[in-house]
Short mmCIF file of C-alpha atoms in Angstrom, two decimals:
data_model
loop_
_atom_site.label_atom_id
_atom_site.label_comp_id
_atom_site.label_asym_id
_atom_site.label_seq_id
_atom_site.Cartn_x
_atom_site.Cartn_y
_atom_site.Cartn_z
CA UNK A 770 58.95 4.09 -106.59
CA UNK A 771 61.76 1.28 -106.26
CA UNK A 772 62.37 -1.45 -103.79
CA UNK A 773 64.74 0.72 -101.80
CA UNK A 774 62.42 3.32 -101.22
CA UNK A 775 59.78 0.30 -100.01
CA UNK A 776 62.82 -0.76 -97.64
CA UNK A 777 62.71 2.74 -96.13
CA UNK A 778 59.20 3.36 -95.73
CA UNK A 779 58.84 -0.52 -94.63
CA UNK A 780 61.74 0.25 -91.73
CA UNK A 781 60.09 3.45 -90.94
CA UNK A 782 56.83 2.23 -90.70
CA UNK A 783 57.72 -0.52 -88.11
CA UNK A 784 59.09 1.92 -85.71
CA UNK A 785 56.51 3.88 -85.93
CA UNK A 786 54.06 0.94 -84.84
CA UNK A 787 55.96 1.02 -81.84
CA UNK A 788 55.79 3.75 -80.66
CA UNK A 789 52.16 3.90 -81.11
CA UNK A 790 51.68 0.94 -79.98
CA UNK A 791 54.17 1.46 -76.51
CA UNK A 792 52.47 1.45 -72.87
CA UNK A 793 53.85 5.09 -72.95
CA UNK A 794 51.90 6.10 -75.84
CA UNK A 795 48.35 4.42 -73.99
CA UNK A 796 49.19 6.36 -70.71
CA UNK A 797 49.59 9.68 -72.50
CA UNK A 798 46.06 9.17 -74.25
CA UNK A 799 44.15 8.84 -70.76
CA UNK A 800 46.00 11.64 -69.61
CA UNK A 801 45.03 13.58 -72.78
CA UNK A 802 41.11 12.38 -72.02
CA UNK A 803 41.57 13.06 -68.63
CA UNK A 804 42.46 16.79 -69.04
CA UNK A 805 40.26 17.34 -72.08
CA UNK A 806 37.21 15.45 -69.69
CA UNK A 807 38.29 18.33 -66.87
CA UNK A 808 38.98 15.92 -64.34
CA UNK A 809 42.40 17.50 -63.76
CA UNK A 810 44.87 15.54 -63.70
CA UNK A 811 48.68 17.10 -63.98
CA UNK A 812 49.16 19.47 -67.18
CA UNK A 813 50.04 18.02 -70.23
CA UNK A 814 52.85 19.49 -72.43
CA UNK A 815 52.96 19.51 -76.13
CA UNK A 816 55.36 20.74 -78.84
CA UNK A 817 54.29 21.86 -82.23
CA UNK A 818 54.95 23.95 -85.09
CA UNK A 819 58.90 23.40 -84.98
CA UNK A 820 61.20 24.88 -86.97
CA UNK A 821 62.37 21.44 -88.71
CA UNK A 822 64.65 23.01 -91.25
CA UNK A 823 66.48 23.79 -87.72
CA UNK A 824 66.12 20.40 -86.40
CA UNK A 825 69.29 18.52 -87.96
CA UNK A 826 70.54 16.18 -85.36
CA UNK A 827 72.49 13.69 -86.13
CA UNK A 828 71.26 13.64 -89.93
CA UNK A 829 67.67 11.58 -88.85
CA UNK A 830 66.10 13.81 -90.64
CA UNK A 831 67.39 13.38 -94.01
CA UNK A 832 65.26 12.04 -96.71
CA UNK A 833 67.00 9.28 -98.31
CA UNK A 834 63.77 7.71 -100.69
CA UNK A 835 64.18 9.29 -104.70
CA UNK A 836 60.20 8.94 -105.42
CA UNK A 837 58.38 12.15 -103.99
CA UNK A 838 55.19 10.60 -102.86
CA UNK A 839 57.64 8.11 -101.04
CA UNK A 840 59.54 11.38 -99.56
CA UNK A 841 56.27 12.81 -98.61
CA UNK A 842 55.94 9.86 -96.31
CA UNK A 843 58.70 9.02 -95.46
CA UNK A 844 59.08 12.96 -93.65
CA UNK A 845 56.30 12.69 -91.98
CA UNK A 846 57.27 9.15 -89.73
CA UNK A 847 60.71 10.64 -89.47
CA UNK A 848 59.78 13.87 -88.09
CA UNK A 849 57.37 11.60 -85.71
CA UNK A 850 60.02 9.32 -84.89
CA UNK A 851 62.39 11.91 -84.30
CA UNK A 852 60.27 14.34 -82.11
CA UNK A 853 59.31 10.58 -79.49
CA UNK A 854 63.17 10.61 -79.45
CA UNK A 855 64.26 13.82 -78.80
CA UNK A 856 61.48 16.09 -77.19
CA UNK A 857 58.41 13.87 -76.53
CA UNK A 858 56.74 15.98 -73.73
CA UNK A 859 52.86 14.13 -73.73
CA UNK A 860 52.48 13.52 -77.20
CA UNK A 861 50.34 10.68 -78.82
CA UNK A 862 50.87 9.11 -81.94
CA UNK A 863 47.63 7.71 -84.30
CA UNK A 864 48.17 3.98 -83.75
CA UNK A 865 47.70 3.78 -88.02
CA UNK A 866 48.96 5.70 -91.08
CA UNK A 867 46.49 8.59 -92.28
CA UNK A 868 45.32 9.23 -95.53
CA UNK A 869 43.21 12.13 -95.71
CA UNK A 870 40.18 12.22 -98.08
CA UNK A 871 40.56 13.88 -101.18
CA UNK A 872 37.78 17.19 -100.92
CA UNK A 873 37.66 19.80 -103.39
CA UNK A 874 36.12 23.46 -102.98
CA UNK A 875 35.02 25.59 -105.34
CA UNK A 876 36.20 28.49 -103.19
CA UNK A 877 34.03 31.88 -101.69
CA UNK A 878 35.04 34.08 -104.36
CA UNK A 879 37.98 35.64 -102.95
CA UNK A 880 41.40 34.80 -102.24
CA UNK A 881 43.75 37.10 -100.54
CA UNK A 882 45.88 39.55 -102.59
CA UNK A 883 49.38 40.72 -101.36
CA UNK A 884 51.05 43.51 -102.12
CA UNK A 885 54.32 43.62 -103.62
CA UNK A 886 57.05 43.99 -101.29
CA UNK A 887 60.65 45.42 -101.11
CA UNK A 888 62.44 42.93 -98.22
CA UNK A 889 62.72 39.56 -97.65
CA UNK A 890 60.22 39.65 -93.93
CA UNK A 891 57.54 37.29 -93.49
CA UNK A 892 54.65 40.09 -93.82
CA UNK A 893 51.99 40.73 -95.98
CA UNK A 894 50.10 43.21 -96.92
CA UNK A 895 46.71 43.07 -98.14
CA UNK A 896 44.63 44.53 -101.05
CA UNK A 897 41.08 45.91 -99.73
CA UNK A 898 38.81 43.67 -102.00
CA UNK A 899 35.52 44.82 -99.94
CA UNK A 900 35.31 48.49 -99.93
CA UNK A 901 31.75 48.36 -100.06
CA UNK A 902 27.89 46.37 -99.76
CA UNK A 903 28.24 46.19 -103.85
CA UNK A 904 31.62 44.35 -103.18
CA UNK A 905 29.86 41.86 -101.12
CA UNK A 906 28.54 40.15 -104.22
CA UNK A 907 31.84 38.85 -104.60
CA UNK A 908 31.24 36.22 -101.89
CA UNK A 909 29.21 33.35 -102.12
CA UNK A 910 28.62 29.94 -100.88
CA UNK A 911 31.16 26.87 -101.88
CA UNK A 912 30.40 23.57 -103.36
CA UNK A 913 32.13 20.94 -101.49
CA UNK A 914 32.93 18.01 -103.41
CA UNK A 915 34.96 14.47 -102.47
CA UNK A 916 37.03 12.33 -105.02
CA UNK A 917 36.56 8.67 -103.37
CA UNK A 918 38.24 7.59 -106.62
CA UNK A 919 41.41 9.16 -106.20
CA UNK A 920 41.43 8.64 -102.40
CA UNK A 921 41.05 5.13 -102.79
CA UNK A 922 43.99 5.26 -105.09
CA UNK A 923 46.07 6.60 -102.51
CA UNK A 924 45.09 4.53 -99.76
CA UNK A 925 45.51 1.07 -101.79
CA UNK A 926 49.13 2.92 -103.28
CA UNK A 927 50.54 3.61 -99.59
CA UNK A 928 48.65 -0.04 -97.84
CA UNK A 929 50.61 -1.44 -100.86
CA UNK A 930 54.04 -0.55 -99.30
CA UNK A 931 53.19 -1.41 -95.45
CA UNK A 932 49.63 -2.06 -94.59
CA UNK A 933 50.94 -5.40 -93.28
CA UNK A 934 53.28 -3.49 -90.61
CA UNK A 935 51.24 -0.30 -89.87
CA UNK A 936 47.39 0.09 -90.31
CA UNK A 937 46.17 2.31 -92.97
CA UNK A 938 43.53 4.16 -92.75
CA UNK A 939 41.13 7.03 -94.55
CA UNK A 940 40.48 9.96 -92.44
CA UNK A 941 38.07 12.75 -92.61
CA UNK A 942 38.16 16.16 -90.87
CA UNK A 943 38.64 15.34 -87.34
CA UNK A 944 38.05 18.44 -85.78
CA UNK A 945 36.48 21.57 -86.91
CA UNK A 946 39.95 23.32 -86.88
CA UNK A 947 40.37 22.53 -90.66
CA UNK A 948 37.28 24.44 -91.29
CA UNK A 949 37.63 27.12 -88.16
CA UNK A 950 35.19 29.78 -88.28
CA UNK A 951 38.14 32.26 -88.69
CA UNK A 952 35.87 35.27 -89.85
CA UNK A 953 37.74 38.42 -89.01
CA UNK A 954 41.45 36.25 -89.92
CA UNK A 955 39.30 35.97 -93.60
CA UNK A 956 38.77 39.74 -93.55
CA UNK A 957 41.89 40.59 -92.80
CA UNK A 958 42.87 38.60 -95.62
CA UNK A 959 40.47 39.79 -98.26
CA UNK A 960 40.59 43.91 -96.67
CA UNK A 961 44.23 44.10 -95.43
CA UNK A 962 44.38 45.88 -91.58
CA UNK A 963 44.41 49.66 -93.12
CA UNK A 964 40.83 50.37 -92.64
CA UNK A 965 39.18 47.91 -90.02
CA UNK A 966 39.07 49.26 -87.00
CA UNK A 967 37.88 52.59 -88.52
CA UNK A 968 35.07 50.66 -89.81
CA UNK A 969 34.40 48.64 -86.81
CA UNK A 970 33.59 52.65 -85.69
CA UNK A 971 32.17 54.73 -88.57
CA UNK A 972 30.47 51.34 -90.23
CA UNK A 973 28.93 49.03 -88.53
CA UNK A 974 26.22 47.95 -90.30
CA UNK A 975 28.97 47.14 -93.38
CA UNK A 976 30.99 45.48 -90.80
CA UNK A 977 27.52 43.36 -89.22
CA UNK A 978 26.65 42.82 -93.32
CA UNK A 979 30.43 40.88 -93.52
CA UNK A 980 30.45 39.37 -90.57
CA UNK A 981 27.26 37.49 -91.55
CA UNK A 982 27.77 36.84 -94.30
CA UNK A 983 30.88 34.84 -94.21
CA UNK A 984 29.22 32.85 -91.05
CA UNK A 985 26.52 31.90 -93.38
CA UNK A 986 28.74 30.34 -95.85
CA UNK A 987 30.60 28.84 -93.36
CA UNK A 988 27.56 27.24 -91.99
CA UNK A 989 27.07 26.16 -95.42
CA UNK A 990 30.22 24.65 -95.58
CA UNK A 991 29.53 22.34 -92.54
CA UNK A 992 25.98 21.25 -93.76
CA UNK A 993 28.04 19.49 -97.01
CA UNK A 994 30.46 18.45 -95.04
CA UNK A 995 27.77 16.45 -92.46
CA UNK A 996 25.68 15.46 -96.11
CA UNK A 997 28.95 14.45 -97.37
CA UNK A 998 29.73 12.24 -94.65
CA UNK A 999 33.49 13.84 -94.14
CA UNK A 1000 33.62 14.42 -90.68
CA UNK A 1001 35.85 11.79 -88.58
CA UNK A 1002 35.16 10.74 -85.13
CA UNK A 1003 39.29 10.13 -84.42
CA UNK A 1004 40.64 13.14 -82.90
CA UNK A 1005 43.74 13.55 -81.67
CA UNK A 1006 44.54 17.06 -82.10
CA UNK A 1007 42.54 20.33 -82.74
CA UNK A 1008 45.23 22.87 -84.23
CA UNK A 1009 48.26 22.42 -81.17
CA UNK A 1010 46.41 21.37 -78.50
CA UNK A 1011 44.66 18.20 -77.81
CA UNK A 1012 41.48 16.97 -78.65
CA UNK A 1013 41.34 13.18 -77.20
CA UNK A 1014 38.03 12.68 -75.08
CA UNK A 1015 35.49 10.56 -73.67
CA UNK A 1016 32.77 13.16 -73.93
CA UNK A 1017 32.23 13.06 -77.62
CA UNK A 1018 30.50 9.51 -79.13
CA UNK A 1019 30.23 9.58 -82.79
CA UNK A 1020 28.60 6.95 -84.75
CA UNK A 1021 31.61 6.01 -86.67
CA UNK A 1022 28.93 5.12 -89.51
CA UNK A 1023 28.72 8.54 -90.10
CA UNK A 1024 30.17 10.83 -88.24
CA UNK A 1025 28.72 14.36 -87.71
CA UNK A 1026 29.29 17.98 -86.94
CA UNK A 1027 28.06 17.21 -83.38
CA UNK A 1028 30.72 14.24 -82.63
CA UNK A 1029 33.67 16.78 -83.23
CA UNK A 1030 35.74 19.71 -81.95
CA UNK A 1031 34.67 22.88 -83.32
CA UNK A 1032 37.42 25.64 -83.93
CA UNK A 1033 37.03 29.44 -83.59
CA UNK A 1034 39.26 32.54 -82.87
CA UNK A 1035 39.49 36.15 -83.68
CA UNK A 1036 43.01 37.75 -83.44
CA UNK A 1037 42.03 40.83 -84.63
CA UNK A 1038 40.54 41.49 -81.87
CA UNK A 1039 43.28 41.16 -79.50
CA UNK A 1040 43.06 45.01 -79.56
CA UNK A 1041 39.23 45.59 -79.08
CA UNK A 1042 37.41 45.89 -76.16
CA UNK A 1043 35.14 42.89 -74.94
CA UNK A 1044 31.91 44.84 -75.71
CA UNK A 1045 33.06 44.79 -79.35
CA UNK A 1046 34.72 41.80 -79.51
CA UNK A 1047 31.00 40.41 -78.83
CA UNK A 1048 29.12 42.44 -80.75
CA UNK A 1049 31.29 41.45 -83.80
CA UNK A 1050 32.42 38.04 -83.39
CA UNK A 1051 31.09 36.33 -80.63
CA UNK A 1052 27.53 36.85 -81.29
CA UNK A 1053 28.09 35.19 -84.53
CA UNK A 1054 30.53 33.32 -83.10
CA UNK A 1055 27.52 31.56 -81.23
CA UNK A 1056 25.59 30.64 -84.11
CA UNK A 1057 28.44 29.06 -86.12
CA UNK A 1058 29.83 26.83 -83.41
CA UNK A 1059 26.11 25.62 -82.45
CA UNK A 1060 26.30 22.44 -84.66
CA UNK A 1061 29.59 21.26 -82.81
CA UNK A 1062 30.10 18.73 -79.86
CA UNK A 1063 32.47 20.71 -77.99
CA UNK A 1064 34.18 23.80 -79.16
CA UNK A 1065 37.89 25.30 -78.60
CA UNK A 1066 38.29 29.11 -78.86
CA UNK A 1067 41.07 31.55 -79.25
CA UNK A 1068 44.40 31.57 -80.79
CA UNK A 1069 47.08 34.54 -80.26
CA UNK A 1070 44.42 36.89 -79.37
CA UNK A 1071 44.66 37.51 -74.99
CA UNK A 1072 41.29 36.43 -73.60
CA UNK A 1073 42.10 36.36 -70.08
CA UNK A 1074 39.56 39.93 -69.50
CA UNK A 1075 36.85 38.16 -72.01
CA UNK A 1076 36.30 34.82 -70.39
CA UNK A 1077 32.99 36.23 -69.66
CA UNK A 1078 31.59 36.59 -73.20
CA UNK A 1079 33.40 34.14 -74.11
CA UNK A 1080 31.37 31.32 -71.75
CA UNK A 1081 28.23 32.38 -74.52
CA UNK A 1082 30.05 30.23 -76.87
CA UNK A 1083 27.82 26.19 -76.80
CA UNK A 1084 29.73 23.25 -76.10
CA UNK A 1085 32.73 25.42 -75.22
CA UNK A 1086 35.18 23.34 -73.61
CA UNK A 1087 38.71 24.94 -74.21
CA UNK A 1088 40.53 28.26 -74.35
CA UNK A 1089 43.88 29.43 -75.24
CA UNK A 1090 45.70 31.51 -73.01
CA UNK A 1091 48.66 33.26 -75.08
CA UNK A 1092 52.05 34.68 -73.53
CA UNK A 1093 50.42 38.12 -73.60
CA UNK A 1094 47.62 36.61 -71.53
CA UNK A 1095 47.47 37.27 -67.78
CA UNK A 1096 47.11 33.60 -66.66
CA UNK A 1097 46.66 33.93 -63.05
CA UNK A 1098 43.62 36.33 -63.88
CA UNK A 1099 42.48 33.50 -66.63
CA UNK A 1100 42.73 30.56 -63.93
CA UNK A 1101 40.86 32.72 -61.78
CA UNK A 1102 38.33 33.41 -63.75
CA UNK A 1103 38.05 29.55 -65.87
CA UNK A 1104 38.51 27.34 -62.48
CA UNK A 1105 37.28 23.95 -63.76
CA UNK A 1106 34.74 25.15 -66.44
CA UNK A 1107 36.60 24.93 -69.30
CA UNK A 1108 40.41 23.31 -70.08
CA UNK A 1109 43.37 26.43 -70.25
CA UNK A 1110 45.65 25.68 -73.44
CA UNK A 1111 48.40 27.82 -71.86
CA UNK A 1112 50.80 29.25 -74.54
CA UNK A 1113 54.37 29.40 -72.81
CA UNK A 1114 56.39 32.49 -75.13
CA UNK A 1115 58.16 30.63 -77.98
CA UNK A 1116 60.52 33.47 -78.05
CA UNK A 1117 62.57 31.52 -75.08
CA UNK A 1118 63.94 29.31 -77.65
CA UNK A 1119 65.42 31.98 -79.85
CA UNK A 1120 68.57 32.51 -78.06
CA UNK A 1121 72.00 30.93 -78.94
CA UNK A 1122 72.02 29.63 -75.31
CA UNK A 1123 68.32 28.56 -73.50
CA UNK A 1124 67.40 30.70 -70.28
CA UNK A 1125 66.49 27.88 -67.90
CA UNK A 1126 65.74 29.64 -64.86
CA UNK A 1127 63.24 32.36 -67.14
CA UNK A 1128 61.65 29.19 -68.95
CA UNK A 1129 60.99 27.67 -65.30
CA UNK A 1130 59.44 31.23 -63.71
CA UNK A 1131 57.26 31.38 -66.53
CA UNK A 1132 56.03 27.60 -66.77
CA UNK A 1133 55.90 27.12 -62.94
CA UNK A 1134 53.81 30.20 -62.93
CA UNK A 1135 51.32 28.44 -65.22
CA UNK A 1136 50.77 25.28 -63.36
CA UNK A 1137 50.94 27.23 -59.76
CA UNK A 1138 48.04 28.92 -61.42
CA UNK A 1139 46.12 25.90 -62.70
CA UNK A 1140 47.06 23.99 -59.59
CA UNK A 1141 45.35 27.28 -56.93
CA UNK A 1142 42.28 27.09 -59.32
CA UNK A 1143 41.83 23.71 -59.97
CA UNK A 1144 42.22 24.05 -63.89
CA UNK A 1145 42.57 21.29 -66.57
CA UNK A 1146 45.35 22.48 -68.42
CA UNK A 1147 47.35 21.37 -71.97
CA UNK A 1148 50.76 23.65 -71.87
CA UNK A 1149 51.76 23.91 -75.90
CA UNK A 1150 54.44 25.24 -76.73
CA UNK A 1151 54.00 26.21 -80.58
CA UNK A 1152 54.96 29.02 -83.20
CA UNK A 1153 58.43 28.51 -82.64
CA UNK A 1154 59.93 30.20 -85.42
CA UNK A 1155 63.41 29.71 -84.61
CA UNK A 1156 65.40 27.51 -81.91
CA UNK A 1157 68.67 29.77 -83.48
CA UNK A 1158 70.09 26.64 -85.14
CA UNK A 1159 70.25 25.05 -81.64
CA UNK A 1160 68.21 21.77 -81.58
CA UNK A 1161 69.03 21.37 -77.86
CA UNK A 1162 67.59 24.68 -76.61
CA UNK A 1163 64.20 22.89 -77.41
CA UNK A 1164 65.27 19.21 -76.05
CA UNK A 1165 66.23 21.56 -72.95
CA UNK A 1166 63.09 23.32 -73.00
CA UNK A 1167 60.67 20.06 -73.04
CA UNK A 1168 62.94 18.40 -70.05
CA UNK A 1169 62.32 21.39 -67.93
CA UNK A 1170 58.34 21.06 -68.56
CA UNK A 1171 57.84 18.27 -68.09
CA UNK A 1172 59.86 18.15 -64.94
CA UNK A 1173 57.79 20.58 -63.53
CA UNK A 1174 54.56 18.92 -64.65
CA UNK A 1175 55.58 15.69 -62.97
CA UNK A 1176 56.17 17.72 -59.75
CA UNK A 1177 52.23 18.93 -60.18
#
């Protein structure tokens, strides 16, 4: 790296500091612990997974440093800075600069295989690598290892160019989202969709056999990482959705599976029934997420008829509600059990000019429904693929939220 690239980073860094340091940024992190404590407050709104190669506004986005690890950095605090600027919505910003510890895995044996395909769409299609009991040899349980050396490199490397300006500091896994029990996503992955519903019918017992099997190792997986001591007690996030809260205390000594979020979710299974979503996923589901302080659940999958099997699940404390979700029904059935992380459709955004009055039916009908049931809610607003080279439609989008969520 060279002195100008320093300059950058240096800049950047200081602007960052403020923000995290602003009375705005405080406010928003009680109101995160508020909602995630269920003692709800107004919904909060969040923004992620944006289309940034959309995002060019007024060319703040453009990378100016030559060195890559500097440009690795340096897109991260601009994309921060940027987003506080443009479309804030309730975010909160780490009042220090992370740098993640370095952990190694030896892998469970498998790794997806794609077929070949003949267009340019983001789709896969997977090879069936477990066809039968024999093939579940293939699997086995991963050694977790973590390179102190070479994180400690990093860390003195980046405290080096502004440590003085912005705190640095080595994280762990803050939240069990990094190492989700995402069973039936894995199957897909190593099986491909062709066959597994069939077997869900005519095979059970294979099905039961897999099932287990991959919780055990991922049971496995959290034992090294609580031996390991790489668990950190600083959440701010699980996945999209927000993880601040004053109900989990971790010993910062060392921090274990019980002082963090733990992550599952089963998308497959948006098509099942909820007698077989629980005989397949959340009965293992259970087991896995025991060793966890408090546990969010769901992804794209609808839940809103499943809340019921789905209150099996310990230290549950959240639950996503996607756009194909009923969410009056949800509310209705959640009340102030657990926190809703409502899904508003990211498909709004996708149109050359932003339908304001459809965006404000469909969040006002969110909050009316938290609001009649007396929900905790975090609205996030993620998986936005496209904003159709319109950087406004989502400024426009977060303005109209968080109207309406100041109105609660």
């Amino acid at each position: 790296m060279n002195n100008k690239d320093i300059a950058i980073l240096r800049n950047l860094a200081s602007k960052y500091f403020e923000i995290a340091n602003s009375d705005k940024n405080r406010e928003n992190i009680l109101l995160h612990k508020k909602v995630n404590d269920l003692e709800q407050p107004r919904p909060i709104v969040l923004i992620d997974e944006i289309p940034w190669h959309e995002m060019k506004f007024d060319d703040e986005l453009a990378l100016k440093c030559e060195d890559d690890f500097c440009r690795n950095i340096e897109y991260f605090l601009k994309r921060t800075i940027y987003q506080w600027k443009h479309m804030p919505a309730d975010m909160v910003v780490k009042p220090y600069f992370e740098v993640h510890k370095v952990i190694y895995s030896t892998g469970i044996g498998l790794n997806r295989i794609e077929k070949e395909h003949q267009n340019d769409a983001k789709s896969f299609t997977f090879v069936d690598q477990l066809k039968s009991e024999d093939d579940l040899e293939k699997l086995h349980y991963e050694k977790i290892t973590y390179d102190e050396e070479k994180t400690r490199e990093i860390y003195n490397k980046v405290a080096n160019i502004f440590g003085d300006i912005l705190p640095v500091k080595i994280t762990g896994e803050a939240t069990g989202y990094g190492l989700g029990c995402k069973t039936w996503d894995d199957i897909v992955n190593f099986r491909g969709l062709d066959n597994l519903f069939y077997d869900l019918i005519e095979r059970p017992d294979f099905m039961h056999k897999l099932a287990g099997k991959l919780t055990d190792i991922f049971l496995d997986k959290i034992r090294q990482y609580d031996e390991l001591g790489l668990f950190d007690g600083d959440a701010y996030y699980i996945h999209s959705a927000s993880a601040l809260t004053n109900d989990l205390h971790p010993n910062q000594e060392h921090v274990r599976a019980k002082d963090v979020w733990g992550r599952g979710l089963a998308q497959f299974f948006a098509s099942v029934s909820p007698e077989m979503h629980y005989e397949f996923d959340i009965r293992y589901m259970i087991k896995a997420m025991e060793p966890f302080g408090l546990v969010y659940y769901g992804c794209c999958e609808p839940l809103d008829k499943k809340i019921h099997i789905l209150e099996k699940i310990p230290n549950l404390r959240k639950i996503s509600i996607t756009p194909w979700a009923d969410i009056d029904l949800a509310a209705e059935m959640i009340k102030n059990r657990y926190v809703i992380s409502a899904k508003p459709n990211p498909s709004a955004l996708s149109s050359p000019i932003l339908d304001k009055d459809a965006v404000k039916k469909e969040l006002t009908r969110i909050v009316n429904a938290c609001k009649r049931n007396g929900c905790s809610c975090d609205i996030v607003l993620k998986d936005i693929t496209t904003v159709c080279n319109r950087p406004q439609n989502l400024f426009e989008w977060e303005k109209i939220a968080m109207d309406i969520v100041k109105n609660y």
